[in-house]
Amino acid sequence: MGAQSPSIKSAARLAIGLCRCQKPRRVTSPPVPRRFLPQGPLTGRIRVPGDKSISHRALMLGALTVGETRVTGLLEGEDVLATAAAMRAMGASVERESDGTWSIHGVGVGGLLQPRQAVDMGNSGTSTRLLMGVVASHGITATFTGDASLSQRPMGRVIEPLSRMGACFEAGPGGTLPLTMRGCLPAVPIEYRLPVASAQVKSAVLLAGLNTPGVTTVIEPVPTRDHSERMLRGFGADIEVKETGGERVIRVRGGADLAPQTIDVPGDPSSAAFFVTAATLVEGSDLKIENVGLNPTRAGLVTMLRQMGADIEALDAREVGGEPVADLRVRHAPLTGIEVDPSLAPSMIDEFPVLFVAAALAQGTTRTSGLEELRVKESDRLAAMAAALTAAGARVEESEDGLVIAGTGGEPLPGGGPVATHLDHRIAMSMAVAGLVSTDGVEIDDTRPIATSFPDFMALLEQAGQ
Ligand code: S3P
């Protein structure tokens, strides 16, 4: 292999070659539409499932240790199960013991085996990009495939730094799946300044750095979620994080062994977001959501809703698995439209769809900008939410990098649909929340994607509404 001369080969030719022999082996079931109707106030106590970002990382780092890593509170959504299957395909033992409790026996840093078949990443961009980082510094070849949504998402943002480290890639047009990569052993340490605020890109480079001689450096001009750094430190990696001139500089020295851990995964703030917003919007609600991760790099929605007038109390603040956690008490409150500070975007990047729903019910206008990243998520979330909210009767204008939403001042939306969710779990759940505050309900074209991150969403919604 030209290990030190990385190449990204001609896309179209390779895409055709891959498609012939390595189609994703996907079981296709028909879409499951559902109309979400107004229901009673949200009350009582609920617990949302484990954090998706942390769950992925726990499985990956566990697979890179020798010995047993035990994880409790693991999210058992399809995305995380895709990571578990991939780690198994590369030689780790990953076993489910009981609800949310998993045991991993890893192969050690540098010990992953070449998967025998293409690894199906389903809908999960995080699994794909982080694993590309892991594979980049192993002497193995792996092919990644995904569903129709994932197959459109840009992988060039990880191909670029990982190529500099020596990995070679064959990808579809514009750097898309299906993608075959050859890792490089030994890989080359790099210093990489993130051109986009992306925790996935940061994490891919840091994970590649674990098995790379010398020091791999990532510079973050804008801070993004720091679960990788926290967990790498917890597993005993040689990692240093410094703030310099307003930037975060993260250095990992390769070659250190990781030590197996016991990890308790906190509840996912991105899943809690749907209930925080629903309880804020539905009159009479008083809901307690227990054990919610409140890492400052993830807590932007709570800050934003509070600025709009929401009544969200954080109780019993504590630390779980190296992450700040609290119970949230949310009571209904009227909201006022706001100009959303774009610098908050990374700390609530997955919460904009549901924030748009809150804005549609607020008094006055909410303006967002600087959100071009939303166009390359599981769907184009600006276009998808503009269309979905319009179908539900909201007044929305879409610009290149944001939405402007004129709220109803608390009056229910007319409702309607069916709205297209484009294989995007967060569009589906956000519009389910919109249905709760509509006159006629909101019909979602397909609820299947919800299982990628929040399999119990509908059961919990019913429970909270009773
Ligand atoms: C994630 C990072 C974010 C986020 C995604 C999970 C992670 O993506 O949207 O759902 O776990 O690192 P980007 O890195 O593309 O912003």
PDB file of N, CA, C and O in Angstrom, residues 36-43 46 48 269-289 301 305 310-312 328-335 351 353-359 361 410 428-438 454 457 460-465:
ATOM      1  N   PHE A  36     -50.271  12.113  15.381  1.00  0.00           N
ATOM      2  CA  PHE A  36     -50.071  12.475  16.794  1.00  0.00           C
ATOM      3  C   PHE A  36     -51.096  13.534  17.153  1.00  0.00           C
ATOM      4  O   PHE A  36     -51.112  14.619  16.572  1.00  0.00           O
ATOM      5  N   LEU A  37     -51.958  13.183  18.104  1.00  0.00           N
ATOM      6  CA  LEU A  37     -53.095  14.041  18.469  1.00  0.00           C
ATOM      7  C   LEU A  37     -52.803  14.784  19.760  1.00  0.00           C
ATOM      8  O   LEU A  37     -51.955  14.346  20.556  1.00  0.00           O
ATOM      9  N   PRO A  38     -53.527  15.872  19.993  1.00  0.00           N
ATOM     10  CA  PRO A  38     -53.376  16.555  21.277  1.00  0.00           C
ATOM     11  C   PRO A  38     -53.721  15.580  22.404  1.00  0.00           C
ATOM     12  O   PRO A  38     -54.595  14.737  22.233  1.00  0.00           O
ATOM     13  N   GLN A  39     -53.017  15.670  23.493  1.00  0.00           N
ATOM     14  CA  GLN A  39     -53.333  14.822  24.653  1.00  0.00           C
ATOM     15  C   GLN A  39     -53.238  15.687  25.901  1.00  0.00           C
ATOM     16  O   GLN A  39     -52.948  16.879  25.815  1.00  0.00           O
ATOM     17  N   GLY A  40     -53.481  15.078  27.052  1.00  0.00           N
ATOM     18  CA  GLY A  40     -53.501  15.851  28.294  1.00  0.00           C
ATOM     19  C   GLY A  40     -52.133  16.391  28.653  1.00  0.00           C
ATOM     20  O   GLY A  40     -51.139  16.129  27.971  1.00  0.00           O
ATOM     21  N   PRO A  41     -52.060  17.176  29.731  1.00  0.00           N
ATOM     22  CA  PRO A  41     -50.779  17.709  30.191  1.00  0.00           C
ATOM     23  C   PRO A  41     -49.785  16.589  30.469  1.00  0.00           C
ATOM     24  O   PRO A  41     -50.188  15.475  30.819  1.00  0.00           O
ATOM     25  N   LEU A  42     -48.507  16.896  30.323  1.00  0.00           N
ATOM     26  CA  LEU A  42     -47.475  15.893  30.625  1.00  0.00           C
ATOM     27  C   LEU A  42     -47.119  16.019  32.104  1.00  0.00           C
ATOM     28  O   LEU A  42     -46.718  17.106  32.559  1.00  0.00           O
ATOM     29  N   THR A  43     -47.285  14.924  32.814  1.00  0.00           N
ATOM     30  CA  THR A  43     -47.046  14.957  34.261  1.00  0.00           C
ATOM     31  C   THR A  43     -46.313  13.690  34.696  1.00  0.00           C
ATOM     32  O   THR A  43     -46.131  12.767  33.911  1.00  0.00           O
ATOM     33  N   ILE A  46     -40.425  10.668  34.259  1.00  0.00           N
ATOM     34  CA  ILE A  46     -39.976   9.732  33.212  1.00  0.00           C
ATOM     35  C   ILE A  46     -38.455   9.700  33.216  1.00  0.00           C
ATOM     36  O   ILE A  46     -37.797  10.570  33.791  1.00  0.00           O
ATOM     37  N   VAL A  48     -35.439   9.134  30.233  1.00  0.00           N
ATOM     38  CA  VAL A  48     -35.175   8.940  28.802  1.00  0.00           C
ATOM     39  C   VAL A  48     -34.003   7.971  28.662  1.00  0.00           C
ATOM     40  O   VAL A  48     -33.240   7.785  29.610  1.00  0.00           O
ATOM     41  N   PRO A 269     -29.651  14.145  26.595  1.00  0.00           N
ATOM     42  CA  PRO A 269     -30.342  15.445  26.567  1.00  0.00           C
ATOM     43  C   PRO A 269     -31.065  15.677  25.244  1.00  0.00           C
ATOM     44  O   PRO A 269     -32.070  16.395  25.191  1.00  0.00           O
ATOM     45  N   SER A 270     -30.567  15.050  24.170  1.00  0.00           N
ATOM     46  CA  SER A 270     -31.220  15.235  22.867  1.00  0.00           C
ATOM     47  C   SER A 270     -32.555  14.508  22.815  1.00  0.00           C
ATOM     48  O   SER A 270     -33.464  14.901  22.083  1.00  0.00           O
ATOM     49  N   SER A 271     -32.687  13.415  23.585  1.00  0.00           N
ATOM     50  CA  SER A 271     -33.980  12.728  23.670  1.00  0.00           C
ATOM     51  C   SER A 271     -34.883  13.449  24.665  1.00  0.00           C
ATOM     52  O   SER A 271     -36.091  13.617  24.425  1.00  0.00           O
ATOM     53  N   ALA A 272     -34.282  13.894  25.785  1.00  0.00           N
ATOM     54  CA  ALA A 272     -35.065  14.655  26.770  1.00  0.00           C
ATOM     55  C   ALA A 272     -35.667  15.904  26.122  1.00  0.00           C
ATOM     56  O   ALA A 272     -36.749  16.367  26.516  1.00  0.00           O
ATOM     57  N   ALA A 273     -34.993  16.442  25.115  1.00  0.00           N
ATOM     58  CA  ALA A 273     -35.419  17.700  24.480  1.00  0.00           C
ATOM     59  C   ALA A 273     -36.873  17.663  24.017  1.00  0.00           C
ATOM     60  O   ALA A 273     -37.593  18.665  24.113  1.00  0.00           O
ATOM     61  N   PHE A 274     -37.316  16.493  23.526  1.00  0.00           N
ATOM     62  CA  PHE A 274     -38.702  16.415  23.030  1.00  0.00           C
ATOM     63  C   PHE A 274     -39.689  16.559  24.184  1.00  0.00           C
ATOM     64  O   PHE A 274     -40.742  17.176  24.035  1.00  0.00           O
ATOM     65  N   PHE A 275     -39.323  16.003  25.339  1.00  0.00           N
ATOM     66  CA  PHE A 275     -40.221  16.075  26.493  1.00  0.00           C
ATOM     67  C   PHE A 275     -40.122  17.433  27.187  1.00  0.00           C
ATOM     68  O   PHE A 275     -41.116  17.949  27.691  1.00  0.00           O
ATOM     69  N   VAL A 276     -38.929  17.999  27.200  1.00  0.00           N
ATOM     70  CA  VAL A 276     -38.772  19.346  27.770  1.00  0.00           C
ATOM     71  C   VAL A 276     -39.649  20.321  26.972  1.00  0.00           C
ATOM     72  O   VAL A 276     -40.393  21.139  27.529  1.00  0.00           O
ATOM     73  N   THR A 277     -39.587  20.198  25.656  1.00  0.00           N
ATOM     74  CA  THR A 277     -40.354  21.115  24.799  1.00  0.00           C
ATOM     75  C   THR A 277     -41.848  20.832  24.919  1.00  0.00           C
ATOM     76  O   THR A 277     -42.659  21.763  25.052  1.00  0.00           O
ATOM     77  N   ALA A 278     -42.215  19.554  24.907  1.00  0.00           N
ATOM     78  CA  ALA A 278     -43.642  19.212  24.978  1.00  0.00           C
ATOM     79  C   ALA A 278     -44.236  19.716  26.292  1.00  0.00           C
ATOM     80  O   ALA A 278     -45.320  20.315  26.309  1.00  0.00           O
ATOM     81  N   ALA A 279     -43.527  19.499  27.409  1.00  0.00           N
ATOM     82  CA  ALA A 279     -44.069  19.931  28.712  1.00  0.00           C
ATOM     83  C   ALA A 279     -44.138  21.454  28.778  1.00  0.00           C
ATOM     84  O   ALA A 279     -45.041  22.023  29.400  1.00  0.00           O
ATOM     85  N   THR A 280     -43.191  22.118  28.136  1.00  0.00           N
ATOM     86  CA  THR A 280     -43.238  23.583  28.099  1.00  0.00           C
ATOM     87  C   THR A 280     -44.469  24.063  27.328  1.00  0.00           C
ATOM     88  O   THR A 280     -45.136  25.022  27.718  1.00  0.00           O
ATOM     89  N   LEU A 281     -44.787  23.369  26.239  1.00  0.00           N
ATOM     90  CA  LEU A 281     -45.848  23.857  25.347  1.00  0.00           C
ATOM     91  C   LEU A 281     -47.259  23.456  25.778  1.00  0.00           C
ATOM     92  O   LEU A 281     -48.213  24.207  25.552  1.00  0.00           O
ATOM     93  N   VAL A 282     -47.401  22.264  26.374  1.00  0.00           N
ATOM     94  CA  VAL A 282     -48.766  21.774  26.668  1.00  0.00           C
ATOM     95  C   VAL A 282     -49.238  22.335  28.011  1.00  0.00           C
ATOM     96  O   VAL A 282     -48.614  22.100  29.049  1.00  0.00           O
ATOM     97  N   GLU A 283     -50.332  23.044  27.975  1.00  0.00           N
ATOM     98  CA  GLU A 283     -50.857  23.702  29.193  1.00  0.00           C
ATOM     99  C   GLU A 283     -51.087  22.712  30.317  1.00  0.00           C
ATOM    100  O   GLU A 283     -51.557  21.598  30.084  1.00  0.00           O
ATOM    101  N   GLY A 284     -50.734  23.119  31.526  1.00  0.00           N
ATOM    102  CA  GLY A 284     -50.991  22.286  32.703  1.00  0.00           C
ATOM    103  C   GLY A 284     -49.886  21.280  32.984  1.00  0.00           C
ATOM    104  O   GLY A 284     -49.940  20.557  33.975  1.00  0.00           O
ATOM    105  N   SER A 285     -48.869  21.208  32.120  1.00  0.00           N
ATOM    106  CA  SER A 285     -47.828  20.183  32.300  1.00  0.00           C
ATOM    107  C   SER A 285     -46.935  20.497  33.485  1.00  0.00           C
ATOM    108  O   SER A 285     -46.645  21.672  33.797  1.00  0.00           O
ATOM    109  N   ASP A 286     -46.496  19.448  34.141  1.00  0.00           N
ATOM    110  CA  ASP A 286     -45.504  19.543  35.218  1.00  0.00           C
ATOM    111  C   ASP A 286     -44.806  18.183  35.228  1.00  0.00           C
ATOM    112  O   ASP A 286     -45.291  17.226  35.813  1.00  0.00           O
ATOM    113  N   LEU A 287     -43.679  18.102  34.555  1.00  0.00           N
ATOM    114  CA  LEU A 287     -43.040  16.816  34.274  1.00  0.00           C
ATOM    115  C   LEU A 287     -41.638  16.789  34.846  1.00  0.00           C
ATOM    116  O   LEU A 287     -40.888  17.759  34.717  1.00  0.00           O
ATOM    117  N   LYS A 288     -41.283  15.654  35.441  1.00  0.00           N
ATOM    118  CA  LYS A 288     -39.912  15.483  35.910  1.00  0.00           C
ATOM    119  C   LYS A 288     -39.202  14.475  34.998  1.00  0.00           C
ATOM    120  O   LYS A 288     -39.705  13.369  34.790  1.00  0.00           O
ATOM    121  N   ILE A 289     -38.075  14.881  34.466  1.00  0.00           N
ATOM    122  CA  ILE A 289     -37.292  13.978  33.606  1.00  0.00           C
ATOM    123  C   ILE A 289     -36.002  13.684  34.365  1.00  0.00           C
ATOM    124  O   ILE A 289     -35.201  14.597  34.618  1.00  0.00           O
ATOM    125  N   LEU A 301     -30.144  23.824  24.321  1.00  0.00           N
ATOM    126  CA  LEU A 301     -31.607  23.966  24.206  1.00  0.00           C
ATOM    127  C   LEU A 301     -32.214  24.475  25.504  1.00  0.00           C
ATOM    128  O   LEU A 301     -33.119  25.321  25.487  1.00  0.00           O
ATOM    129  N   LEU A 305     -34.410  27.748  25.587  1.00  0.00           N
ATOM    130  CA  LEU A 305     -35.828  27.761  25.996  1.00  0.00           C
ATOM    131  C   LEU A 305     -36.032  28.658  27.215  1.00  0.00           C
ATOM    132  O   LEU A 305     -37.035  29.359  27.322  1.00  0.00           O
ATOM    133  N   ALA A 310     -39.148  29.642  29.229  1.00  0.00           N
ATOM    134  CA  ALA A 310     -39.515  28.315  29.750  1.00  0.00           C
ATOM    135  C   ALA A 310     -39.173  28.194  31.228  1.00  0.00           C
ATOM    136  O   ALA A 310     -38.271  28.868  31.728  1.00  0.00           O
ATOM    137  N   ASP A 311     -39.918  27.323  31.895  1.00  0.00           N
ATOM    138  CA  ASP A 311     -39.735  27.091  33.334  1.00  0.00           C
ATOM    139  C   ASP A 311     -39.088  25.710  33.492  1.00  0.00           C
ATOM    140  O   ASP A 311     -39.769  24.690  33.572  1.00  0.00           O
ATOM    141  N   ILE A 312     -37.760  25.693  33.477  1.00  0.00           N
ATOM    142  CA  ILE A 312     -37.015  24.432  33.562  1.00  0.00           C
ATOM    143  C   ILE A 312     -36.087  24.520  34.760  1.00  0.00           C
ATOM    144  O   ILE A 312     -35.209  25.379  34.809  1.00  0.00           O
ATOM    145  N   LEU A 328     -34.608  17.115  35.588  1.00  0.00           N
ATOM    146  CA  LEU A 328     -35.221  18.361  35.118  1.00  0.00           C
ATOM    147  C   LEU A 328     -36.699  18.383  35.492  1.00  0.00           C
ATOM    148  O   LEU A 328     -37.413  17.407  35.261  1.00  0.00           O
ATOM    149  N   ARG A 329     -37.133  19.484  36.111  1.00  0.00           N
ATOM    150  CA  ARG A 329     -38.572  19.670  36.338  1.00  0.00           C
ATOM    151  C   ARG A 329     -39.037  20.748  35.363  1.00  0.00           C
ATOM    152  O   ARG A 329     -38.525  21.875  35.381  1.00  0.00           O
ATOM    153  N   VAL A 330     -39.979  20.387  34.513  1.00  0.00           N
ATOM    154  CA  VAL A 330     -40.428  21.313  33.468  1.00  0.00           C
ATOM    155  C   VAL A 330     -41.919  21.586  33.646  1.00  0.00           C
ATOM    156  O   VAL A 330     -42.725  20.651  33.687  1.00  0.00           O
ATOM    157  N   ARG A 331     -42.260  22.855  33.777  1.00  0.00           N
ATOM    158  CA  ARG A 331     -43.664  23.245  33.878  1.00  0.00           C
ATOM    159  C   ARG A 331     -44.055  24.090  32.678  1.00  0.00           C
ATOM    160  O   ARG A 331     -43.205  24.820  32.144  1.00  0.00           O
ATOM    161  N   HIS A 332     -45.311  23.960  32.268  1.00  0.00           N
ATOM    162  CA  HIS A 332     -45.775  24.755  31.122  1.00  0.00           C
ATOM    163  C   HIS A 332     -45.498  26.234  31.342  1.00  0.00           C
ATOM    164  O   HIS A 332     -45.684  26.750  32.459  1.00  0.00           O
ATOM    165  N   ALA A 333     -45.063  26.908  30.303  1.00  0.00           N
ATOM    166  CA  ALA A 333     -44.879  28.367  30.374  1.00  0.00           C
ATOM    167  C   ALA A 333     -45.019  28.938  28.964  1.00  0.00           C
ATOM    168  O   ALA A 333     -44.648  28.275  27.989  1.00  0.00           O
ATOM    169  N   PRO A 334     -45.581  30.144  28.848  1.00  0.00           N
ATOM    170  CA  PRO A 334     -45.656  30.766  27.523  1.00  0.00           C
ATOM    171  C   PRO A 334     -44.273  31.194  27.050  1.00  0.00           C
ATOM    172  O   PRO A 334     -43.439  31.598  27.866  1.00  0.00           O
ATOM    173  N   LEU A 335     -44.034  31.072  25.761  1.00  0.00           N
ATOM    174  CA  LEU A 335     -42.713  31.406  25.209  1.00  0.00           C
ATOM    175  C   LEU A 335     -42.791  32.670  24.364  1.00  0.00           C
ATOM    176  O   LEU A 335     -43.832  32.985  23.790  1.00  0.00           O
ATOM    177  N   GLU A 351     -30.958  19.714  18.396  1.00  0.00           N
ATOM    178  CA  GLU A 351     -32.218  20.132  19.009  1.00  0.00           C
ATOM    179  C   GLU A 351     -32.960  21.200  18.195  1.00  0.00           C
ATOM    180  O   GLU A 351     -34.049  21.632  18.578  1.00  0.00           O
ATOM    181  N   PRO A 353     -34.599  21.033  15.325  1.00  0.00           N
ATOM    182  CA  PRO A 353     -35.955  20.689  14.851  1.00  0.00           C
ATOM    183  C   PRO A 353     -37.008  20.930  15.929  1.00  0.00           C
ATOM    184  O   PRO A 353     -38.071  21.512  15.655  1.00  0.00           O
ATOM    185  N   VAL A 354     -36.726  20.533  17.162  1.00  0.00           N
ATOM    186  CA  VAL A 354     -37.755  20.710  18.201  1.00  0.00           C
ATOM    187  C   VAL A 354     -37.812  22.166  18.679  1.00  0.00           C
ATOM    188  O   VAL A 354     -38.877  22.662  19.049  1.00  0.00           O
ATOM    189  N   LEU A 355     -36.682  22.877  18.612  1.00  0.00           N
ATOM    190  CA  LEU A 355     -36.734  24.313  18.932  1.00  0.00           C
ATOM    191  C   LEU A 355     -37.643  25.039  17.931  1.00  0.00           C
ATOM    192  O   LEU A 355     -38.388  25.955  18.294  1.00  0.00           O
ATOM    193  N   PHE A 356     -37.600  24.605  16.664  1.00  0.00           N
ATOM    194  CA  PHE A 356     -38.464  25.240  15.655  1.00  0.00           C
ATOM    195  C   PHE A 356     -39.939  25.046  16.015  1.00  0.00           C
ATOM    196  O   PHE A 356     -40.766  25.917  15.765  1.00  0.00           O
ATOM    197  N   VAL A 357     -40.254  23.889  16.597  1.00  0.00           N
ATOM    198  CA  VAL A 357     -41.647  23.649  17.022  1.00  0.00           C
ATOM    199  C   VAL A 357     -41.999  24.613  18.157  1.00  0.00           C
ATOM    200  O   VAL A 357     -43.075  25.243  18.155  1.00  0.00           O
ATOM    201  N   ALA A 358     -41.087  24.751  19.117  1.00  0.00           N
ATOM    202  CA  ALA A 358     -41.332  25.698  20.221  1.00  0.00           C
ATOM    203  C   ALA A 358     -41.544  27.099  19.653  1.00  0.00           C
ATOM    204  O   ALA A 358     -42.471  27.825  20.070  1.00  0.00           O
ATOM    205  N   ALA A 359     -40.720  27.485  18.674  1.00  0.00           N
ATOM    206  CA  ALA A 359     -40.821  28.825  18.083  1.00  0.00           C
ATOM    207  C   ALA A 359     -42.181  29.023  17.400  1.00  0.00           C
ATOM    208  O   ALA A 359     -42.753  30.116  17.435  1.00  0.00           O
ATOM    209  N   LEU A 361     -44.948  28.086  18.341  1.00  0.00           N
ATOM    210  CA  LEU A 361     -46.005  28.328  19.339  1.00  0.00           C
ATOM    211  C   LEU A 361     -45.724  29.571  20.188  1.00  0.00           C
ATOM    212  O   LEU A 361     -46.519  29.918  21.062  1.00  0.00           O
ATOM    213  N   GLY A 410     -49.099  30.923  21.353  1.00  0.00           N
ATOM    214  CA  GLY A 410     -49.665  29.926  22.259  1.00  0.00           C
ATOM    215  C   GLY A 410     -50.919  29.251  21.722  1.00  0.00           C
ATOM    216  O   GLY A 410     -51.348  28.224  22.237  1.00  0.00           O
ATOM    217  N   ALA A 428     -39.249  13.272  12.903  1.00  0.00           N
ATOM    218  CA  ALA A 428     -40.452  12.532  13.306  1.00  0.00           C
ATOM    219  C   ALA A 428     -40.860  12.921  14.734  1.00  0.00           C
ATOM    220  O   ALA A 428     -42.030  13.246  14.994  1.00  0.00           O
ATOM    221  N   MET A 429     -39.900  12.917  15.667  1.00  0.00           N
ATOM    222  CA  MET A 429     -40.258  13.203  17.065  1.00  0.00           C
ATOM    223  C   MET A 429     -40.639  14.674  17.258  1.00  0.00           C
ATOM    224  O   MET A 429     -41.541  15.000  18.038  1.00  0.00           O
ATOM    225  N   SER A 430     -39.985  15.563  16.548  1.00  0.00           N
ATOM    226  CA  SER A 430     -40.333  16.988  16.665  1.00  0.00           C
ATOM    227  C   SER A 430     -41.756  17.222  16.201  1.00  0.00           C
ATOM    228  O   SER A 430     -42.526  17.958  16.841  1.00  0.00           O
ATOM    229  N   MET A 431     -42.125  16.587  15.091  1.00  0.00           N
ATOM    230  CA  MET A 431     -43.479  16.814  14.577  1.00  0.00           C
ATOM    231  C   MET A 431     -44.526  16.073  15.406  1.00  0.00           C
ATOM    232  O   MET A 431     -45.688  16.470  15.423  1.00  0.00           O
ATOM    233  N   ALA A 432     -44.097  15.030  16.130  1.00  0.00           N
ATOM    234  CA  ALA A 432     -45.013  14.400  17.091  1.00  0.00           C
ATOM    235  C   ALA A 432     -45.331  15.411  18.190  1.00  0.00           C
ATOM    236  O   ALA A 432     -46.484  15.548  18.625  1.00  0.00           O
ATOM    237  N   VAL A 433     -44.326  16.155  18.631  1.00  0.00           N
ATOM    238  CA  VAL A 433     -44.548  17.194  19.650  1.00  0.00           C
ATOM    239  C   VAL A 433     -45.484  18.272  19.073  1.00  0.00           C
ATOM    240  O   VAL A 433     -46.411  18.738  19.753  1.00  0.00           O
ATOM    241  N   ALA A 434     -45.279  18.616  17.810  1.00  0.00           N
ATOM    242  CA  ALA A 434     -46.164  19.618  17.179  1.00  0.00           C
ATOM    243  C   ALA A 434     -47.612  19.115  17.199  1.00  0.00           C
ATOM    244  O   ALA A 434     -48.553  19.899  17.407  1.00  0.00           O
ATOM    245  N   GLY A 435     -47.794  17.813  17.007  1.00  0.00           N
ATOM    246  CA  GLY A 435     -49.144  17.236  17.026  1.00  0.00           C
ATOM    247  C   GLY A 435     -49.841  17.449  18.359  1.00  0.00           C
ATOM    248  O   GLY A 435     -51.061  17.664  18.408  1.00  0.00           O
ATOM    249  N   LEU A 436     -49.083  17.426  19.442  1.00  0.00           N
ATOM    250  CA  LEU A 436     -49.667  17.597  20.784  1.00  0.00           C
ATOM    251  C   LEU A 436     -50.257  18.987  20.968  1.00  0.00           C
ATOM    252  O   LEU A 436     -51.142  19.190  21.801  1.00  0.00           O
ATOM    253  N   VAL A 437     -49.718  19.952  20.223  1.00  0.00           N
ATOM    254  CA  VAL A 437     -50.182  21.337  20.371  1.00  0.00           C
ATOM    255  C   VAL A 437     -50.846  21.809  19.079  1.00  0.00           C
ATOM    256  O   VAL A 437     -50.632  22.918  18.610  1.00  0.00           O
ATOM    257  N   SER A 438     -51.646  20.906  18.495  1.00  0.00           N
ATOM    258  CA  SER A 438     -52.374  21.243  17.271  1.00  0.00           C
ATOM    259  C   SER A 438     -53.854  20.960  17.497  1.00  0.00           C
ATOM    260  O   SER A 438     -54.222  20.273  18.445  1.00  0.00           O
ATOM    261  N   PHE A 454     -34.521   6.359  19.924  1.00  0.00           N
ATOM    262  CA  PHE A 454     -35.437   6.469  21.058  1.00  0.00           C
ATOM    263  C   PHE A 454     -36.580   5.468  20.889  1.00  0.00           C
ATOM    264  O   PHE A 454     -37.747   5.863  20.703  1.00  0.00           O
ATOM    265  N   PHE A 457     -39.990   6.043  22.600  1.00  0.00           N
ATOM    266  CA  PHE A 457     -40.517   7.411  22.563  1.00  0.00           C
ATOM    267  C   PHE A 457     -42.043   7.452  22.683  1.00  0.00           C
ATOM    268  O   PHE A 457     -42.601   8.180  23.503  1.00  0.00           O
ATOM    269  N   LEU A 460     -43.419   6.343  26.063  1.00  0.00           N
ATOM    270  CA  LEU A 460     -43.145   7.342  27.099  1.00  0.00           C
ATOM    271  C   LEU A 460     -44.052   8.563  26.947  1.00  0.00           C
ATOM    272  O   LEU A 460     -44.489   9.170  27.933  1.00  0.00           O
ATOM    273  N   LEU A 461     -44.338   8.906  25.697  1.00  0.00           N
ATOM    274  CA  LEU A 461     -45.216  10.049  25.426  1.00  0.00           C
ATOM    275  C   LEU A 461     -46.612   9.739  25.974  1.00  0.00           C
ATOM    276  O   LEU A 461     -47.257  10.582  26.614  1.00  0.00           O
ATOM    277  N   GLU A 462     -47.056   8.497  25.734  1.00  0.00           N
ATOM    278  CA  GLU A 462     -48.385   8.109  26.258  1.00  0.00           C
ATOM    279  C   GLU A 462     -48.383   8.107  27.772  1.00  0.00           C
ATOM    280  O   GLU A 462     -49.284   8.622  28.415  1.00  0.00           O
ATOM    281  N   GLN A 463     -47.305   7.564  28.338  1.00  0.00           N
ATOM    282  CA  GLN A 463     -47.195   7.501  29.803  1.00  0.00           C
ATOM    283  C   GLN A 463     -47.250   8.905  30.409  1.00  0.00           C
ATOM    284  O   GLN A 463     -47.988   9.161  31.369  1.00  0.00           O
ATOM    285  N   ALA A 464     -46.488   9.829  29.832  1.00  0.00           N
ATOM    286  CA  ALA A 464     -46.435  11.182  30.404  1.00  0.00           C
ATOM    287  C   ALA A 464     -47.757  11.918  30.236  1.00  0.00           C
ATOM    288  O   ALA A 464     -48.084  12.823  30.999  1.00  0.00           O
ATOM    289  N   GLY A 465     -48.528  11.525  29.214  1.00  0.00           N
ATOM    290  CA  GLY A 465     -49.780  12.230  28.918  1.00  0.00           C
ATOM    291  C   GLY A 465     -50.967  11.677  29.685  1.00  0.00           C
ATOM    292  O   GLY A 465     -52.088  12.169  29.547  1.00  0.00           O
TER     293      GLY A 465
END
